[in-house]
XYZ file of C-alpha atoms in Angstrom:
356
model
C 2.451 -19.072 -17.267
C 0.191 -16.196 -18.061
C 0.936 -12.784 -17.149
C 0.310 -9.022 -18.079
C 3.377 -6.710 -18.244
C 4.546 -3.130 -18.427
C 6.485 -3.325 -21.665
C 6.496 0.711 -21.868
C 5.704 3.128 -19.643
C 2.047 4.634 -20.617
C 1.885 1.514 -22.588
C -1.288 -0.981 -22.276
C -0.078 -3.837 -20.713
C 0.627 -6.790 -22.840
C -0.580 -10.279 -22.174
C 2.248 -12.874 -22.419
C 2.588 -16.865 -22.284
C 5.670 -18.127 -21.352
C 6.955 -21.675 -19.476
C 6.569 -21.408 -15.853
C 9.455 -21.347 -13.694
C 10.511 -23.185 -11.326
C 12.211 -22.508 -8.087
C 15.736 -22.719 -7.784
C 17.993 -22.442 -5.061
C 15.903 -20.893 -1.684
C 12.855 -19.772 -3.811
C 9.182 -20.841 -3.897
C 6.477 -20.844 -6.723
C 3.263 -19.949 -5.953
C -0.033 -20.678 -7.852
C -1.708 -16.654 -7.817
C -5.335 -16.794 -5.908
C -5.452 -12.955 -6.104
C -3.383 -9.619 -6.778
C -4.604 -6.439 -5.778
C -4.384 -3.059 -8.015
C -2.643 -0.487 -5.971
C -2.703 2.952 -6.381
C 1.173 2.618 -6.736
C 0.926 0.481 -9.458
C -0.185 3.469 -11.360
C 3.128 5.333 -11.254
C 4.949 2.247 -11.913
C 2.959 2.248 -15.163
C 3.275 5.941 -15.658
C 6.867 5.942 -14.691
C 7.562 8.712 -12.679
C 6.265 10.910 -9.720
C 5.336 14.703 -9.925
C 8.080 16.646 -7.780
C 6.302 19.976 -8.448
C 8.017 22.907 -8.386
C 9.013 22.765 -11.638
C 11.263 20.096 -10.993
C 12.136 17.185 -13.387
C 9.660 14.321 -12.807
C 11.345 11.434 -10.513
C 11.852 8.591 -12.975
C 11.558 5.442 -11.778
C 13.436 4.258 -14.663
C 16.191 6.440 -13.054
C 15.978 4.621 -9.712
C 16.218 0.848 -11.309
C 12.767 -0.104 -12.169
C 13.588 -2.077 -15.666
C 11.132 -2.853 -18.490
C 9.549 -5.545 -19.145
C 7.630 -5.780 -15.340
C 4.519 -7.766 -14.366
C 3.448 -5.256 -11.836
C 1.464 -6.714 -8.327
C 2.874 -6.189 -4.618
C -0.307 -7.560 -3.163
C -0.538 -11.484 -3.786
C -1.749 -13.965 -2.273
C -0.966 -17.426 -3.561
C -0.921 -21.373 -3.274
C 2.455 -22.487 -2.755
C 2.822 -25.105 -5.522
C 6.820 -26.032 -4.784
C 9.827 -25.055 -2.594
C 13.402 -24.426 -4.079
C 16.031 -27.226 -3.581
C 17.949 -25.604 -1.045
C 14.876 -24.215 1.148
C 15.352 -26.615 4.415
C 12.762 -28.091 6.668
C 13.833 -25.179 9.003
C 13.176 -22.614 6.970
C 9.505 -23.174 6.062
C 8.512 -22.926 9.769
C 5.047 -24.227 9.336
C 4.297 -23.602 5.260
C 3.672 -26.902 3.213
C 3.024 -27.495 -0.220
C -0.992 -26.450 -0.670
C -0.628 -23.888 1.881
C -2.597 -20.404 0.859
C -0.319 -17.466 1.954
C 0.413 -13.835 1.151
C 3.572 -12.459 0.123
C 5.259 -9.875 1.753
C 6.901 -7.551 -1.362
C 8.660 -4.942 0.320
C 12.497 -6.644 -0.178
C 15.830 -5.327 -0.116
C 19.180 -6.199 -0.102
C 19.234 -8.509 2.331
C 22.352 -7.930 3.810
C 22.637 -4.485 4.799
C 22.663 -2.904 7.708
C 18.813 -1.703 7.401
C 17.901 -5.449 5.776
C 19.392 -6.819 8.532
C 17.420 -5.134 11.151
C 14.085 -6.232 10.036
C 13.464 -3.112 7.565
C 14.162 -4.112 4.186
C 11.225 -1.965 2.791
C 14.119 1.368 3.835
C 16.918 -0.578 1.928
C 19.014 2.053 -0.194
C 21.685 -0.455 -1.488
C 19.367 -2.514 -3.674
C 15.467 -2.370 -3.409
C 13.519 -5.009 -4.570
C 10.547 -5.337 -4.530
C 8.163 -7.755 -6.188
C 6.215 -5.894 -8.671
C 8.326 -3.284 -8.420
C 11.737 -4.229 -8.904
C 10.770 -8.134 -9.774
C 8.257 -9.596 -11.042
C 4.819 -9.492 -9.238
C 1.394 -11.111 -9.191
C -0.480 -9.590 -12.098
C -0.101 -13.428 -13.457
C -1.136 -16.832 -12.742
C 2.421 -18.323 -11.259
C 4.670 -15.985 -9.040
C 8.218 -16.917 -8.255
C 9.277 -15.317 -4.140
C 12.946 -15.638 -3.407
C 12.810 -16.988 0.308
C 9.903 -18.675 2.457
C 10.137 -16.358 5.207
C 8.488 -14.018 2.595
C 5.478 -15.802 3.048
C 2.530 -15.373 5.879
C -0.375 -18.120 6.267
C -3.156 -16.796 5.955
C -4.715 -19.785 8.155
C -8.332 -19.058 6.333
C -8.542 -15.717 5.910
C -10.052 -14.811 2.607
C -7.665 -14.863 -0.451
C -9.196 -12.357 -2.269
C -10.197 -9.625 0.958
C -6.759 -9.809 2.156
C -4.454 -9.570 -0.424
C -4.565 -5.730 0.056
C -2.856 -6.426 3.496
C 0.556 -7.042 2.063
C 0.267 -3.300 0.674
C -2.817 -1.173 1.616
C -2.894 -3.246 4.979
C 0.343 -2.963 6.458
C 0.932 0.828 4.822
C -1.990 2.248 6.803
C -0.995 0.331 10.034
C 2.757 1.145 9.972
C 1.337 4.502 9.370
C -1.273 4.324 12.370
C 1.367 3.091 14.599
C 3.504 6.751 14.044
C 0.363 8.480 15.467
C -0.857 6.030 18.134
C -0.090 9.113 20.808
C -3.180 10.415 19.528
C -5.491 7.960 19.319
C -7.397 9.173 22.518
C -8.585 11.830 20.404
C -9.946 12.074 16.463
C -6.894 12.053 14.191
C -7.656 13.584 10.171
C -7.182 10.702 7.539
C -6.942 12.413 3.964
C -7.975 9.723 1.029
C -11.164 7.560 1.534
C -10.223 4.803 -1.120
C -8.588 1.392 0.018
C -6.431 2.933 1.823
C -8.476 5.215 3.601
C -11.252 2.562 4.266
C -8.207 -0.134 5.492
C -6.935 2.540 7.956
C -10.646 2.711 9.762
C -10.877 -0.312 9.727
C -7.633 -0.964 11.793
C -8.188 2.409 13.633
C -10.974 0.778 15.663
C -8.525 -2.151 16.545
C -5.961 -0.736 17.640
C -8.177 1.219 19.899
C -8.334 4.984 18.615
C -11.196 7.162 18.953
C -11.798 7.306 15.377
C -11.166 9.523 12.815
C -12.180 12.566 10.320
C -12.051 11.537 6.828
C -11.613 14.295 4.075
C -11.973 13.579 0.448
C -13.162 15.467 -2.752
C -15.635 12.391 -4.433
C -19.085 12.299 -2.479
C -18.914 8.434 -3.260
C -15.910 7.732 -1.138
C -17.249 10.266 1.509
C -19.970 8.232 1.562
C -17.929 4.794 1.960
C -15.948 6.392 4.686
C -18.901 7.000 6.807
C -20.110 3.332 6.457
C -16.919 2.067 7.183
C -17.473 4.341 10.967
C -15.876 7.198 9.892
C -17.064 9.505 12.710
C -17.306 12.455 9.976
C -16.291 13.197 6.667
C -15.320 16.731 4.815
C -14.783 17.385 1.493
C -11.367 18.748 1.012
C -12.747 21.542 -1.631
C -15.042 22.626 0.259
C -13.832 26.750 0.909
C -14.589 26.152 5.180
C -12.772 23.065 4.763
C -10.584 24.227 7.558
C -12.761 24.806 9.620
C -14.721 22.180 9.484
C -12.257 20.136 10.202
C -11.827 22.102 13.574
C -16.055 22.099 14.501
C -16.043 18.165 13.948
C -13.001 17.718 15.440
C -14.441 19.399 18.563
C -11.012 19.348 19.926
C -7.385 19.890 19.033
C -6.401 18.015 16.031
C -2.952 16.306 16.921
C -2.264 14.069 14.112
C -2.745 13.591 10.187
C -2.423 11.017 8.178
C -1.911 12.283 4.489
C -3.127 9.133 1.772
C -3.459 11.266 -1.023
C -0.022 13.436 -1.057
C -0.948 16.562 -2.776
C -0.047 20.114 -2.617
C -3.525 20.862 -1.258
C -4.286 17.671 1.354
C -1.032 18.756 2.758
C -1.475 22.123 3.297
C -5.353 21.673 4.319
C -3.283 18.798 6.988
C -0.440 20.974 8.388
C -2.960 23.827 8.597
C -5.344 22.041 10.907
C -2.458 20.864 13.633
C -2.552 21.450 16.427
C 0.724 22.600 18.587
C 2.961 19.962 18.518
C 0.923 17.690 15.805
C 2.256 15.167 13.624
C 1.281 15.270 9.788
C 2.583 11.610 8.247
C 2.588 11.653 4.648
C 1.505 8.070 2.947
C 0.096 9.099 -0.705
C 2.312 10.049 -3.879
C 0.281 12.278 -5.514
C 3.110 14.520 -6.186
C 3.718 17.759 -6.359
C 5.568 20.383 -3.808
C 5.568 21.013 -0.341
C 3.578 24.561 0.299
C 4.033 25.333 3.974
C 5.314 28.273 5.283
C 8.638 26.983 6.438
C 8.098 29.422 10.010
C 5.372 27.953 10.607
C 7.024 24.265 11.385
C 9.034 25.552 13.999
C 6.216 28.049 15.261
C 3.744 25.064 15.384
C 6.274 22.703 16.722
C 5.237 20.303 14.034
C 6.500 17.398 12.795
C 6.266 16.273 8.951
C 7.173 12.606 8.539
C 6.752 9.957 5.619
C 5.190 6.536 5.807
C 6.836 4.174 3.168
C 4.833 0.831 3.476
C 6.173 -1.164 6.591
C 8.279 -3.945 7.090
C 7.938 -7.962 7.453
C 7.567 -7.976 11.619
C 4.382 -5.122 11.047
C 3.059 -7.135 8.685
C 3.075 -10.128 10.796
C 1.457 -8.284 13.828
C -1.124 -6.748 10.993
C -2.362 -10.658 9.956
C -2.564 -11.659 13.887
C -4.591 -8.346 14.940
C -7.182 -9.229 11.633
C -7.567 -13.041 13.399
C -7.607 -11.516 16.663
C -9.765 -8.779 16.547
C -12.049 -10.303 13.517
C -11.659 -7.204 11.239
C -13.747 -6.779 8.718
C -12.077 -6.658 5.183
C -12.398 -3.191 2.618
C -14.611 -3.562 -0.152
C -13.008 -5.856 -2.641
C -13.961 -5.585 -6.208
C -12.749 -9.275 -7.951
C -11.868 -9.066 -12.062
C -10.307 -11.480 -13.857
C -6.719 -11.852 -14.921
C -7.874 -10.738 -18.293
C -9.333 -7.622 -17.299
C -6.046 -6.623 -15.643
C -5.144 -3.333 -18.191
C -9.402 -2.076 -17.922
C -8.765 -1.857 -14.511
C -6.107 0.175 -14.469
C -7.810 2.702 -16.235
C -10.666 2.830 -14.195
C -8.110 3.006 -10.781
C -6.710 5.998 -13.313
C -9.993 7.897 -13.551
C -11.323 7.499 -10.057
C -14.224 5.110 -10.438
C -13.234 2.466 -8.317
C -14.108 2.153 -4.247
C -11.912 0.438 -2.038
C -10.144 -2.190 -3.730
C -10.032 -3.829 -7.464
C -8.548 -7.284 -7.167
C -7.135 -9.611 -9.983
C -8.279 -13.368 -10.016
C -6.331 -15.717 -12.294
């Protein structure tokens, strides 16, 4: 098995050959088709997150993530064998050959929260694959249960591996604002994020939505993908051109980035009684005038991906409503550490995606 791992934090990531497993017990191995570079996967190599304020950095090496990690929550893969103890029951409908994504977003498993569907919120052990475990920046992945997987049931392999991340993120995080969807909502971020969200936007049946970014390029994107307008966020009337294209009360944000400045320029063009969710990791602190929450009525809430059932619902509503998939950008398994860097300095649009 060939993969490419984080063997330091701010390190290049290291190619390594090794035997490939095999699954024991409930777990299945999957032959990778695809693995998508998330945003995320950046602070997994960089190892932390700006708190601002001159807080400490949050260190993901303080929260469990372990050294050496083969990074990739978005996989999609061929499953190549099932686990001795996986029973005929427990595949549902998968089969040997079957093309599926994996959802990543695993806890515990027996807690509480696990237990009620939402392992992604598990405190008492997270882990997630490519996070916590192993991922699919290789050729062979190894996913502890089958219920883990989704069929795709033809859907592209390389298009929709962003689903099991950038997919089900942006709809968990649609779904918190769906009281406003007779209206524009603001989305802040136009890269595959940003582009997933309008694409599932339109879907679920919202009006649309106002897309602010600082790069021309993915301004640009945003309004082919049916953005119904776009602002740059640097712009000094940013505000209020927010409010003339809006033509309207803005009742709900939805914050990809996660900056100091989309989060102010997002609280600051609420509405009373809006709803600013906050998606992106950006880092640094929060700047709002605490008054002003209560005065405003607002409420501030965070988006961390979404669990198995949303992800499920996300793969029938792409059959059912034929949505088109974000702009993919394919690169080999190879190329896996160049691409990082380029995610790093802002030249890619919509999605890089790695093809063993």
């Amino acid at each position: 098995m060939k993969s490419f791992r984080v063997t330091e934090f701010n390190g290049p990531l290291q190619e390594v050959d090794q035997p490939t497993p095999q699954p024991v017990g409930t777990q299945v191995l999957i032959k990778v088709k695809a693995a998508g570079v998330c945003h995320s996967d950046l602070h997994i190599w960089e190892g932390g997150y700006d708190l601002g304020h001159g807080r400490k950095p949050l260190s993901l090496k303080d929260r469990g993530v372990t050294l050496p990690l083969t990074m990739g929550h978005e996989t999609v893969g061929e499953i190549v064998a099932f686990g001795p103890e996986v029973k005929a029951g427990d595949k549902g409908d998968l089969k040997v050959g079957d093309v599926v994504l994996v959802y990543p977003w695993l806890g515990c498993g027996k807690c509480e929260t696990c237990l009620a569907g939402d392992e992604n919120m598990c405190v008492v052990k997270p882990n997630a694959l490519g996070v916590y475990c192993d991922g699919g920046y290789a050729d062979h992945m190894i996913v502890p249960n089958p219920k883990y997987l989704l069929n795709l049931r033809g859907l592209d392999p390389v298009t929709a591996a962003p689903y099991a991340c950038s997919g089900v993120t942006t709809y968990s995080a649609l779904k918190k604002v769906e009281f406003a969807f007779s209206t524009p909502i603001v989305i802040f971020g136009a890269g595959g994020l940003g582009l997933m969200a309008l694409s599932l936007l339109k879907a679920m049946g919202g009006k649309g939505a106002i897309v602010v970014d600082i790069d021309a390029r993915k301004r640009e994107a945003a309004e082919a993908a049916g953005a119904l307008a776009t602002v740059d966020g640097k712009a000094p009337d940013a505000l209020a051109q927010l409010g003339k294209k809006a033509d309207g009360p803005i009742r709900a944000v939805i914050d990809l980035v996660g900056n100091a400045a989309t989060t102010q320029l997002g609280f600051d063009c609420l509405t009373k009684g809006g709803k600013l969710v906050i998606v992106g990791l950006f880092g640094g602190g929060a700047p709002w005038a605490l008054p002003l929450i209560p005065i405003k009525a607002i409420t501030i809430q965070g988006s961390y991906v979404g669990n198995l059932r949303e992800t499920a619902e996300l793969l029938d509503l792409v059959h059912s409503k034929r949505i088109a998939p974000i702009p993919v950008t394919p690169m080999p398994l190879a190329r896996a550490n160049e691409t990082l860097v380029d995610l790093q300095k802002g030249k890619l649009l919509g999605r890089a995606v790695l093809t063993p």
